[in-house]
GROMACS .gro file of C-alpha atoms in nm:
model
  190
    1MET     CA    1   7.904   7.444  10.651
    2ASN     CA    2   7.687   7.753  10.669
    3GLU     CA    3   7.812   8.082  10.531
    4PRO     CA    4   7.866   8.352  10.796
    5ALA     CA    5   7.605   8.625  10.805
    6HIS     CA    6   7.714   8.935  10.616
    7LYS     CA    7   7.675   9.269  10.782
    8LEU     CA    8   7.475   9.520  10.582
    9LYS     CA    9   7.689   9.810  10.464
   10TYR     CA   10   7.541  10.144  10.369
   11THR     CA   11   7.664  10.387  10.106
   12PHE     CA   12   7.725  10.747  10.204
   13ALA     CA   13   7.416  10.848  10.002
   14GLU     CA   14   7.202  10.596  10.194
   15TYR     CA   15   7.342  10.728  10.521
   16ILE     CA   16   7.258  11.088  10.425
   17ALA     CA   17   6.899  10.990  10.336
   18TYR     CA   18   6.862  10.794  10.660
   19ASP     CA   19   7.019  11.066  10.877
   20GLU     CA   20   6.817  11.349  10.726
   21ALA     CA   21   6.491  11.155  10.770
   22SER     CA   22   6.565  11.080  11.136
   23GLU     CA   23   6.507  11.293  11.446
   24THR     CA   24   6.830  11.150  11.590
   25LYS     CA   25   7.175  11.239  11.458
   26HIS     CA   26   7.398  10.962  11.334
   27GLU     CA   27   7.765  10.912  11.255
   28PHE     CA   28   7.885  10.719  10.953
   29LEU     CA   29   8.206  10.524  10.903
   30ASP     CA   30   8.303  10.226  10.687
   31GLY     CA   31   7.945  10.164  10.576
   32GLU     CA   32   7.811  10.159  10.932
   33ILE     CA   33   7.560  10.403  11.082
   34TYR     CA   34   7.582  10.483  11.453
   35ALA     CA   35   7.327  10.675  11.662
   36MET     CA   36   7.486  10.961  11.856
   37ALA     CA   37   7.433  10.991  12.229
   38GLY     CA   38   7.247  11.283  12.382
   39GLY     CA   39   7.427  11.541  12.594
   40THR     CA   40   7.404  11.668  12.951
   41GLY     CA   41   7.318  12.015  13.078
   42ARG     CA   42   7.687  12.094  13.123
   43HIS     CA   43   7.759  11.966  12.773
   44SER     CA   44   7.495  12.201  12.632
   45LEU     CA   45   7.621  12.498  12.835
   46LEU     CA   46   7.980  12.443  12.723
   47THR     CA   47   7.885  12.393  12.360
   48THR     CA   48   7.682  12.714  12.367
   49ALA     CA   49   7.957  12.905  12.549
   50MET     CA   50   8.228  12.795  12.304
   51SER     CA   51   8.005  12.880  12.007
   52GLY     CA   52   7.913  13.218  12.154
   53GLU     CA   53   8.264  13.320  12.252
   54LEU     CA   54   8.401  13.222  11.912
   55ARG     CA   55   8.116  13.395  11.728
   56ILE     CA   56   8.177  13.720  11.916
   57ALA     CA   57   8.555  13.703  11.864
   58LEU     CA   58   8.517  13.631  11.491
   59ARG     CA   59   8.223  13.861  11.412
   60SER     CA   60   8.425  14.097  11.193
   61ARG     CA   61   8.607  13.821  11.004
   62PRO     CA   62   8.501  13.596  10.716
   63CYS     CA   63   8.460  13.298  10.951
   64ARG     CA   64   8.148  13.103  11.046
   65VAL     CA   65   8.088  12.917  11.371
   66PHE     CA   66   7.878  12.602  11.335
   67SER     CA   67   7.670  12.435  11.602
   68PRO     CA   68   7.640  12.057  11.633
   69ASP     CA   69   7.354  12.066  11.382
   70MET     CA   70   7.593  12.083  11.086
   71ARG     CA   71   7.746  11.761  10.955
   72LEU     CA   72   8.120  11.725  10.886
   73ARG     CA   73   8.282  11.464  10.662
   74VAL     CA   74   8.649  11.374  10.685
   75GLN     CA   75   8.732  11.312  10.319
   76GLU     CA   76   9.037  11.093  10.382
   77THR     CA   77   8.866  10.848  10.618
   78GLY     CA   78   8.497  10.886  10.529
   79LEU     CA   79   8.387  10.965  10.885
   80ALA     CA   80   8.071  11.175  10.888
   81THR     CA   81   7.986  11.327  11.225
   82TYR     CA   82   7.854  11.631  11.409
   83PRO     CA   83   8.127  11.817  11.602
   84ASP     CA   84   8.004  12.022  11.897
   85VAL     CA   85   8.150  12.341  11.750
   86ALA     CA   86   8.333  12.410  11.424
   87VAL     CA   87   8.487  12.717  11.265
   88VAL     CA   88   8.517  12.752  10.888
   89CYS     CA   89   8.693  13.059  10.746
   90GLY     CA   90   8.648  13.172  10.386
   91HIS     CA   91   8.430  12.964  10.160
   92ILE     CA   92   8.249  12.660  10.298
   93GLY     CA   93   8.370  12.345  10.126
   94TYR     CA   94   8.079  12.106  10.083
   95ASP     CA   95   8.112  11.733  10.030
   96PRO     CA   96   8.065  11.644   9.661
   97GLU     CA   97   7.803  11.387   9.766
   98SER     CA   98   7.611  11.608  10.010
   99ALA     CA   99   7.530  11.979   9.996
  100THR     CA  100   7.448  11.963  10.368
  101THR     CA  101   7.791  11.834  10.477
  102TYR     CA  102   8.100  12.054  10.506
  103THR     CA  103   8.461  11.937  10.477
  104ASN     CA  104   8.694  12.226  10.560
  105PRO     CA  105   8.697  12.331  10.927
  106ILE     CA  106   8.990  12.525  11.065
  107VAL     CA  107   8.893  12.470  11.433
  108LEU     CA  108   8.695  12.180  11.581
  109VAL     CA  109   8.566  12.152  11.937
  110GLU     CA  110   8.432  11.847  12.119
  111VAL     CA  111   8.291  11.873  12.471
  112LEU     CA  112   8.391  11.558  12.655
  113SER     CA  113   8.139  11.330  12.824
  114PRO     CA  114   8.225  11.021  13.028
  115SER     CA  115   8.075  10.806  12.751
  116THR     CA  116   8.261  10.984  12.466
  117GLU     CA  117   8.591  11.090  12.624
  118ARG     CA  118   8.794  10.800  12.485
  119TYR     CA  119   8.622  10.817  12.146
  120ASP     CA  120   8.668  11.195  12.106
  121GLY     CA  121   9.023  11.196  12.243
  122ILE     CA  122   9.157  10.897  12.051
  123TYR     CA  123   8.941  10.779  11.761
  124LYS     CA  124   8.791  11.108  11.642
  125LEU     CA  125   9.128  11.272  11.699
  126ASP     CA  126   9.283  11.027  11.453
  127HIS     CA  127   9.021  11.116  11.190
  128TYR     CA  128   9.015  11.491  11.255
  129LEU     CA  129   9.394  11.534  11.235
  130ARG     CA  130   9.375  11.412  10.873
  131ILE     CA  131   9.161  11.708  10.764
  132PRO     CA  132   9.402  11.925  10.560
  133THR     CA  133   9.239  12.255  10.661
  134LEU     CA  134   9.222  12.176  11.035
  135ARG     CA  135   9.460  12.382  11.245
  136GLU     CA  136   9.324  12.334  11.597
  137TYR     CA  137   9.128  12.069  11.786
  138LEU     CA  138   8.990  12.136  12.134
  139LEU     CA  139   8.864  11.883  12.389
  140VAL     CA  140   8.662  12.065  12.655
  141SER     CA  141   8.618  11.902  12.996
  142GLN     CA  142   8.279  11.898  13.171
  143ASN     CA  143   8.436  11.811  13.506
  144GLU     CA  144   8.667  12.108  13.560
  145PRO     CA  145   8.783  12.418  13.372
  146HIS     CA  146   9.028  12.240  13.146
  147ILE     CA  147   9.079  12.226  12.770
  148GLN     CA  148   9.310  11.993  12.579
  149HIS     CA  149   9.442  12.192  12.284
  150TYR     CA  150   9.597  12.041  11.969
  151THR     CA  151   9.765  12.282  11.726
  152ARG     CA  152   9.900  12.196  11.380
  153ASN     CA  153  10.258  12.310  11.320
  154GLU     CA  154  10.407  12.433  10.992
  155ASP     CA  155  10.563  12.089  10.929
  156ASP     CA  156  10.222  11.919  10.971
  157SER     CA  157  10.313  11.779  11.313
  158TRP     CA  158  10.086  11.857  11.609
  159THR     CA  159  10.155  12.020  11.944
  160PHE     CA  160   9.945  11.931  12.247
  161ARG     CA  161   9.897  12.140  12.560
  162HIS     CA  162   9.668  12.157  12.861
  163VAL     CA  163   9.493  12.490  12.924
  164ARG     CA  164   9.364  12.567  13.273
  165PRO     CA  165   9.274  12.896  13.443
  166PRO     CA  166   9.418  13.150  13.467
  167GLN     CA  167   9.581  13.065  13.132
  168PRO     CA  168   9.394  13.205  12.832
  169LEU     CA  169   9.299  12.982  12.542
  170LYS     CA  170   9.499  13.115  12.246
  171LEU     CA  171   9.385  13.005  11.901
  172PRO     CA  172   9.655  13.122  11.660
  173SER     CA  173   9.479  12.987  11.350
  174VAL     CA  174   9.202  13.244  11.390
  175ASP     CA  175   9.401  13.497  11.600
  176VAL     CA  176   9.164  13.472  11.896
  177THR     CA  177   9.225  13.457  12.270
  178LEU     CA  178   8.945  13.333  12.495
  179SER     CA  179   8.909  13.332  12.872
  180LEU     CA  180   8.834  13.001  13.040
  181ASP     CA  181   8.646  13.198  13.305
  182ASP     CA  182   8.409  13.321  13.032
  183ILE     CA  183   8.375  12.976  12.875
  184TYR     CA  184   8.299  12.808  13.209
  185ARG     CA  185   8.088  13.087  13.361
  186GLY     CA  186   7.780  12.931  13.527
  187VAL     CA  187   7.866  12.575  13.422
  188PHE     CA  188   7.927  12.450  13.775
  189ASP     CA  189   7.658  12.656  13.950
  190PRO     CA  190   7.415  12.443  14.152
   0.00000   0.00000   0.00000
């Protein structure tokens, strides 16, 4: 009987070398490397709006707002990925195996696409909620002004709520309140 073919597994170091040499971004999990899908115009507008609004709100604080060009690694699960927006306050914790990969976000934002909605809302959620420093996770809809907001409680449980206009988006972890009207301004224009 023939032996089954073995799938090639990559180390994190091999992934980093591959990803940094590529023009395409890749995710890494369990020794597998996955190409990331490109975004839409709305996706880009919402990513830019969330980054901009957070940057303005946090400009006088020791927090940094990262674009999707900065790699995140979830230490507990090994997932390496590129969130659409991330906020790190205080020092930036870098992965011991990669000086170009951070590990300590306080807020993460993913803009949902039809092709990634299930992945971002279920699978990434499971990984992200294991980051000890993470306090808030936002899933931003491209179809309507709507944000799914996860907030970590003092007992390490999570609270989920839907945010729709005219409700403001309150981010207690960074003491910021954002307007959905500002976030979605121009997104649905023809």
